[in-house]
PDB file of C-alpha atoms and ligand atoms in Angstrom:
ATOM      1  CA  MET A  10      -7.525 -16.904  -8.059  1.00  0.00           C
ATOM      2  CA  THR A  11      -5.432 -13.797  -6.788  1.00  0.00           C
ATOM      3  CA  LYS A  12      -4.759 -13.992  -3.180  1.00  0.00           C
ATOM      4  CA  PRO A  13      -6.074 -12.430  -0.320  1.00  0.00           C
ATOM      5  CA  ILE A  14      -4.188  -9.503   2.019  1.00  0.00           C
ATOM      6  CA  TYR A  15      -4.467 -10.162   5.129  1.00  0.00           C
ATOM      7  CA  VAL A  16      -4.553  -7.638   7.895  1.00  0.00           C
ATOM      8  CA  LEU A  17      -3.538  -8.485  11.277  1.00  0.00           C
ATOM      9  CA  ASN A  18      -4.487  -6.894  14.515  1.00  0.00           C
ATOM     10  CA  GLY A  19      -2.515  -7.230  17.723  1.00  0.00           C
ATOM     11  CA  PRO A  20      -3.855  -6.821  21.301  1.00  0.00           C
ATOM     12  CA  ASN A  21      -6.017  -4.365  23.192  1.00  0.00           C
ATOM     13  CA  LEU A  22      -6.746  -3.071  19.308  1.00  0.00           C
ATOM     14  CA  ASN A  23     -10.126  -4.046  20.076  1.00  0.00           C
ATOM     15  CA  ARG A  24     -10.472  -1.013  22.097  1.00  0.00           C
ATOM     16  CA  LEU A  25      -9.551   1.107  19.530  1.00  0.00           C
ATOM     17  CA  GLY A  26     -11.733   4.479  19.553  1.00  0.00           C
ATOM     18  CA  LYS A  27     -12.625   3.574  23.019  1.00  0.00           C
ATOM     19  CA  ARG A  28      -9.886   4.809  24.671  1.00  0.00           C
ATOM     20  CA  GLU A  29      -6.776   7.124  24.690  1.00  0.00           C
ATOM     21  CA  PRO A  30      -8.078   8.927  21.578  1.00  0.00           C
ATOM     22  CA  HIS A  31      -5.238  11.632  22.117  1.00  0.00           C
ATOM     23  CA  ILE A  32      -3.120   8.805  21.172  1.00  0.00           C
ATOM     24  CA  TYR A  33      -4.933   6.110  19.007  1.00  0.00           C
ATOM     25  CA  GLY A  34      -7.500   8.699  17.909  1.00  0.00           C
ATOM     26  CA  HIS A  35     -11.569   8.245  17.643  1.00  0.00           C
ATOM     27  CA  THR A  36     -11.769   5.646  14.620  1.00  0.00           C
ATOM     28  CA  THR A  37     -12.720   2.193  15.654  1.00  0.00           C
ATOM     29  CA  LEU A  38     -11.242  -1.254  14.984  1.00  0.00           C
ATOM     30  CA  GLY A  39     -14.621  -1.701  12.473  1.00  0.00           C
ATOM     31  CA  GLN A  40     -14.394   1.454  10.671  1.00  0.00           C
ATOM     32  CA  VAL A  41     -10.607   0.737  10.336  1.00  0.00           C
ATOM     33  CA  GLU A  42     -12.115  -2.589   8.781  1.00  0.00           C
ATOM     34  CA  GLU A  43     -14.252  -1.147   6.465  1.00  0.00           C
ATOM     35  CA  MET A  44     -11.804   1.512   5.453  1.00  0.00           C
ATOM     36  CA  CYS A  45      -9.307  -0.897   4.544  1.00  0.00           C
ATOM     37  CA  ARG A  46     -11.825  -3.471   2.430  1.00  0.00           C
ATOM     38  CA  ARG A  47     -12.732  -0.063   0.213  1.00  0.00           C
ATOM     39  CA  ALA A  48      -9.103   0.685   0.096  1.00  0.00           C
ATOM     40  CA  ALA A  49      -8.416  -2.865  -1.143  1.00  0.00           C
ATOM     41  CA  GLY A  50     -10.590  -2.786  -4.173  1.00  0.00           C
ATOM     42  CA  LYS A  51     -11.150  -6.258  -6.409  1.00  0.00           C
ATOM     43  CA  ARG A  52      -8.671  -7.634  -4.145  1.00  0.00           C
ATOM     44  CA  GLU A  53     -10.194  -9.842  -1.128  1.00  0.00           C
ATOM     45  CA  ILE A  54      -9.073  -9.057   2.664  1.00  0.00           C
ATOM     46  CA  VAL A  55      -8.254 -11.436   5.731  1.00  0.00           C
ATOM     47  CA  PHE A  56      -8.979  -8.584   8.424  1.00  0.00           C
ATOM     48  CA  CYS A  57      -8.216 -10.042  12.293  1.00  0.00           C
ATOM     49  CA  GLN A  58      -7.723  -9.286  15.500  1.00  0.00           C
ATOM     50  CA  SER A  59      -6.132 -10.608  18.441  1.00  0.00           C
ATOM     51  CA  ASN A  60      -5.235 -10.237  21.948  1.00  0.00           C
ATOM     52  CA  ALA A  61      -3.315 -13.778  22.011  1.00  0.00           C
ATOM     53  CA  GLU A  62      -0.078 -14.371  20.370  1.00  0.00           C
ATOM     54  CA  HIS A  63      -0.561 -17.862  18.778  1.00  0.00           C
ATOM     55  CA  GLU A  64      -3.914 -16.779  17.179  1.00  0.00           C
ATOM     56  CA  ILE A  65      -1.725 -14.010  15.035  1.00  0.00           C
ATOM     57  CA  ILE A  66       0.934 -16.795  14.435  1.00  0.00           C
ATOM     58  CA  GLY A  67      -1.687 -18.890  13.088  1.00  0.00           C
ATOM     59  CA  TRP A  68      -3.050 -16.138  10.971  1.00  0.00           C
ATOM     60  CA  ILE A  69       0.546 -15.738   9.911  1.00  0.00           C
ATOM     61  CA  HIS A  70       0.776 -19.167   8.915  1.00  0.00           C
ATOM     62  CA  GLU A  71      -2.404 -18.951   6.784  1.00  0.00           C
ATOM     63  CA  ALA A  72      -1.460 -16.117   4.952  1.00  0.00           C
ATOM     64  CA  ILE A  73       2.036 -18.383   4.093  1.00  0.00           C
ATOM     65  CA  ASP A  74       0.013 -20.640   2.641  1.00  0.00           C
ATOM     66  CA  GLU A  75      -3.030 -18.570   1.026  1.00  0.00           C
ATOM     67  CA  GLY A  76      -1.967 -15.369   0.999  1.00  0.00           C
ATOM     68  CA  ALA A  77      -0.421 -12.491  -1.011  1.00  0.00           C
ATOM     69  CA  GLY A  78       0.868  -9.633   1.537  1.00  0.00           C
ATOM     70  CA  ILE A  79       0.661  -8.780   5.095  1.00  0.00           C
ATOM     71  CA  VAL A  80      -0.073  -5.476   6.859  1.00  0.00           C
ATOM     72  CA  ILE A  81       0.474  -6.084  10.328  1.00  0.00           C
ATOM     73  CA  ASN A  82       0.006  -3.697  13.443  1.00  0.00           C
ATOM     74  CA  PRO A  83       1.425  -6.451  16.097  1.00  0.00           C
ATOM     75  CA  ALA A  84       0.676  -3.833  19.078  1.00  0.00           C
ATOM     76  CA  ALA A  85       2.856  -4.532  21.884  1.00  0.00           C
ATOM     77  CA  PHE A  86       4.219  -8.148  20.783  1.00  0.00           C
ATOM     78  CA  THR A  87       5.831  -5.186  18.565  1.00  0.00           C
ATOM     79  CA  PHE A  88       8.472  -5.334  21.009  1.00  0.00           C
ATOM     80  CA  THR A  89       8.628  -9.084  22.489  1.00  0.00           C
ATOM     81  CA  SER A  90       7.601 -11.388  20.168  1.00  0.00           C
ATOM     82  CA  ILE A  91      10.332 -13.381  18.357  1.00  0.00           C
ATOM     83  CA  ALA A  92       7.737 -15.820  17.870  1.00  0.00           C
ATOM     84  CA  ILE A  93       6.079 -13.496  15.500  1.00  0.00           C
ATOM     85  CA  LEU A  94       9.208 -12.420  14.085  1.00  0.00           C
ATOM     86  CA  ASP A  95      10.473 -16.453  13.375  1.00  0.00           C
ATOM     87  CA  ALA A  96       6.603 -16.380  11.543  1.00  0.00           C
ATOM     88  CA  LEU A  97       7.207 -13.387   9.440  1.00  0.00           C
ATOM     89  CA  LYS A  98      10.375 -14.517   7.742  1.00  0.00           C
ATOM     90  CA  GLN A  99       8.848 -17.368   6.561  1.00  0.00           C
ATOM     91  CA  PHE A 100       6.744 -15.357   4.265  1.00  0.00           C
ATOM     92  CA  ASP A 101       7.458 -14.793   1.021  1.00  0.00           C
ATOM     93  CA  GLY A 102       5.865 -12.099  -0.045  1.00  0.00           C
ATOM     94  CA  PRO A 103       5.749  -8.318   1.064  1.00  0.00           C
ATOM     95  CA  ILE A 104       4.863  -7.174   4.720  1.00  0.00           C
ATOM     96  CA  ILE A 105       4.130  -3.544   5.950  1.00  0.00           C
ATOM     97  CA  GLU A 106       4.459  -2.887   9.514  1.00  0.00           C
ATOM     98  CA  LEU A 107       1.633  -0.514  11.301  1.00  0.00           C
ATOM     99  CA  HIS A 108       1.965   1.542  13.906  1.00  0.00           C
ATOM    100  CA  ILE A 109      -1.008   4.203  14.431  1.00  0.00           C
ATOM    101  CA  SER A 110       1.245   6.296  16.742  1.00  0.00           C
ATOM    102  CA  ASN A 111       4.737   7.457  16.116  1.00  0.00           C
ATOM    103  CA  ILE A 112       6.570   4.538  18.183  1.00  0.00           C
ATOM    104  CA  HIS A 113       9.344   6.993  18.060  1.00  0.00           C
ATOM    105  CA  LYS A 114       8.213   9.660  19.362  1.00  0.00           C
ATOM    106  CA  ARG A 115       7.109   7.744  22.493  1.00  0.00           C
ATOM    107  CA  GLU A 116       8.559   6.248  25.215  1.00  0.00           C
ATOM    108  CA  ALA A 117      11.533   4.145  24.527  1.00  0.00           C
ATOM    109  CA  ILE A 118      10.288   0.535  25.434  1.00  0.00           C
ATOM    110  CA  TYR A 119       8.263   1.485  21.479  1.00  0.00           C
ATOM    111  CA  HIS A 120      11.096   1.890  20.430  1.00  0.00           C
ATOM    112  CA  ASN A 121      12.956  -1.590  19.567  1.00  0.00           C
ATOM    113  CA  SER A 122      10.752  -3.354  17.075  1.00  0.00           C
ATOM    114  CA  LEU A 123      11.239  -6.998  16.236  1.00  0.00           C
ATOM    115  CA  VAL A 124       8.847  -6.941  13.896  1.00  0.00           C
ATOM    116  CA  SER A 125      10.841  -4.724  12.224  1.00  0.00           C
ATOM    117  CA  LYS A 126      13.244  -6.685  11.252  1.00  0.00           C
ATOM    118  CA  ALA A 127      11.085  -8.652   8.644  1.00  0.00           C
ATOM    119  CA  ALA A 128       9.421  -5.820   7.258  1.00  0.00           C
ATOM    120  CA  THR A 129       9.650  -4.494   3.970  1.00  0.00           C
ATOM    121  CA  ALA A 130       7.893  -1.285   5.161  1.00  0.00           C
ATOM    122  CA  VAL A 131       6.877   0.431   7.946  1.00  0.00           C
ATOM    123  CA  ILE A 132       3.966   2.890   8.528  1.00  0.00           C
ATOM    124  CA  ALA A 133       4.106   4.832  12.018  1.00  0.00           C
ATOM    125  CA  GLY A 134       2.394   7.972  13.198  1.00  0.00           C
ATOM    126  CA  LEU A 135      -0.133   8.559  10.662  1.00  0.00           C
ATOM    127  CA  GLY A 136      -3.258   7.649  12.769  1.00  0.00           C
ATOM    128  CA  ALA A 137      -6.353   5.219  11.759  1.00  0.00           C
ATOM    129  CA  LYS A 138      -5.301   6.719   8.039  1.00  0.00           C
ATOM    130  CA  GLY A 139      -1.995   4.704   7.927  1.00  0.00           C
ATOM    131  CA  TYR A 140      -4.084   1.517   7.432  1.00  0.00           C
ATOM    132  CA  GLU A 141      -5.725   3.195   4.247  1.00  0.00           C
ATOM    133  CA  THR A 142      -1.709   3.799   2.996  1.00  0.00           C
ATOM    134  CA  ALA A 143      -0.728   0.593   3.785  1.00  0.00           C
ATOM    135  CA  MET A 144      -3.812  -0.900   1.805  1.00  0.00           C
ATOM    136  CA  THR A 145      -2.911   1.584  -1.515  1.00  0.00           C
ATOM    137  CA  ALA A 146       1.105   0.252  -0.700  1.00  0.00           C
ATOM    138  CA  MET A 147       0.475  -2.871  -0.392  1.00  0.00           C
ATOM    139  CA  ARG A 148      -1.934  -3.106  -3.513  1.00  0.00           C
ATOM    140  CA  GLN A 149       1.011  -0.875  -5.772  1.00  0.00           C
ATOM    141  CA  LEU A 150       3.709  -4.118  -4.431  1.00  0.00           C
ATOM    142  CA  LEU A 151       1.371  -6.917  -5.087  1.00  0.00           C
ATOM    143  CA  ASP A 152       0.554  -5.378  -8.484  1.00  0.00           C
ATOM    144  CA  GLN A 153       4.307  -4.731  -9.568  1.00  0.00           C
ATOM    145  CA  ASP A 154       5.079  -8.360  -8.583  1.00  0.00           C
ATOM    146  CA  GLN A 155       1.777  -9.372 -10.218  1.00  0.00           C
ATOM    147  CA  VAL A 156       0.578 -11.270  -7.428  1.00  0.00           C
TER     148      VAL A 156
HETATM  149  O1  CA2 B 215       0.603   2.920  17.387  1.00  0.00           O
HETATM  150  C1  CA2 B 215       0.078   1.677  17.254  1.00  0.00           C
HETATM  151  O2  CA2 B 215      -0.444   1.433  16.471  1.00  0.00           O
HETATM  152  C2  CA2 B 215       0.707   0.577  18.301  1.00  0.00           C
HETATM  153  O3  CA2 B 215       0.974  -0.145  17.719  1.00  0.00           O
HETATM  154  C3  CA2 B 215      -0.684   0.310  19.340  1.00  0.00           C
HETATM  155  C4  CA2 B 215       0.156  -0.245  20.805  1.00  0.00           C
HETATM  156  C5  CA2 B 215       1.455   0.016  21.179  1.00  0.00           C
HETATM  157  O4  CA2 B 215       2.113  -1.183  21.897  1.00  0.00           O
HETATM  158  C6  CA2 B 215       2.502  -0.159  20.320  1.00  0.00           C
HETATM  159  O5  CA2 B 215       3.443   0.676  20.203  1.00  0.00           O
HETATM  160  C7  CA2 B 215       1.542   0.822  19.194  1.00  0.00           C
HETATM  161  C8  CA2 B 215      -0.849  -0.284  21.352  1.00  0.00           C
HETATM  162  C9  CA2 B 215      -2.375  -1.179  21.269  1.00  0.00           C
HETATM  163  C10 CA2 B 215      -3.554  -0.512  22.363  1.00  0.00           C
HETATM  164  O6  CA2 B 215      -4.623  -0.167  21.797  1.00  0.00           O
HETATM  165  C11 CA2 B 215      -5.248   0.878  22.240  1.00  0.00           C
HETATM  166  C12 CA2 B 215      -6.424   0.980  21.690  1.00  0.00           C
HETATM  167  C13 CA2 B 215      -7.327   1.958  22.485  1.00  0.00           C
HETATM  168  C14 CA2 B 215      -7.319   2.097  23.619  1.00  0.00           C
HETATM  169  C15 CA2 B 215      -5.865   1.863  24.404  1.00  0.00           C
HETATM  170  C16 CA2 B 215      -5.275   0.903  23.833  1.00  0.00           C
END
């Protein structure tokens, strides 16, 4: 059986498309999920969002046991959560860290990602389309490793 790709989303991303469209665009998280499912092709995806750190850690543990790859937009936890970094470090498969906005163009508090230290690759600044790019890249990474 082929293993799924986990697509994990952190705090406030459930509000996507509803507030601050000048930064995050007009696409809702529901539309992002549809986009990811389409881009995943035949591969199953587990798509989740939570405002709670412990839930995201729980899904990372699940991915460690059952998953092929992780695409994660940790939102504000990117810069604060050593717990998420520690969980991701236990994962053997590819990890793509994703941000809708270009975090490096923003205020200094958005510059130092802890999660990047565990990521295989980082995508930032492509808007919601970045999720599609991440799924395509993840499929290629998994195909090349035949996972
Ligand atoms: O650009 C991204 O994807 C971010 O991960 C979004 C986070 C921010 O803390 C990161 O630095 C960059 C914030 C998510 C907030 O989501 C909202 C969505 C709609 C309206 C307001 C906030």
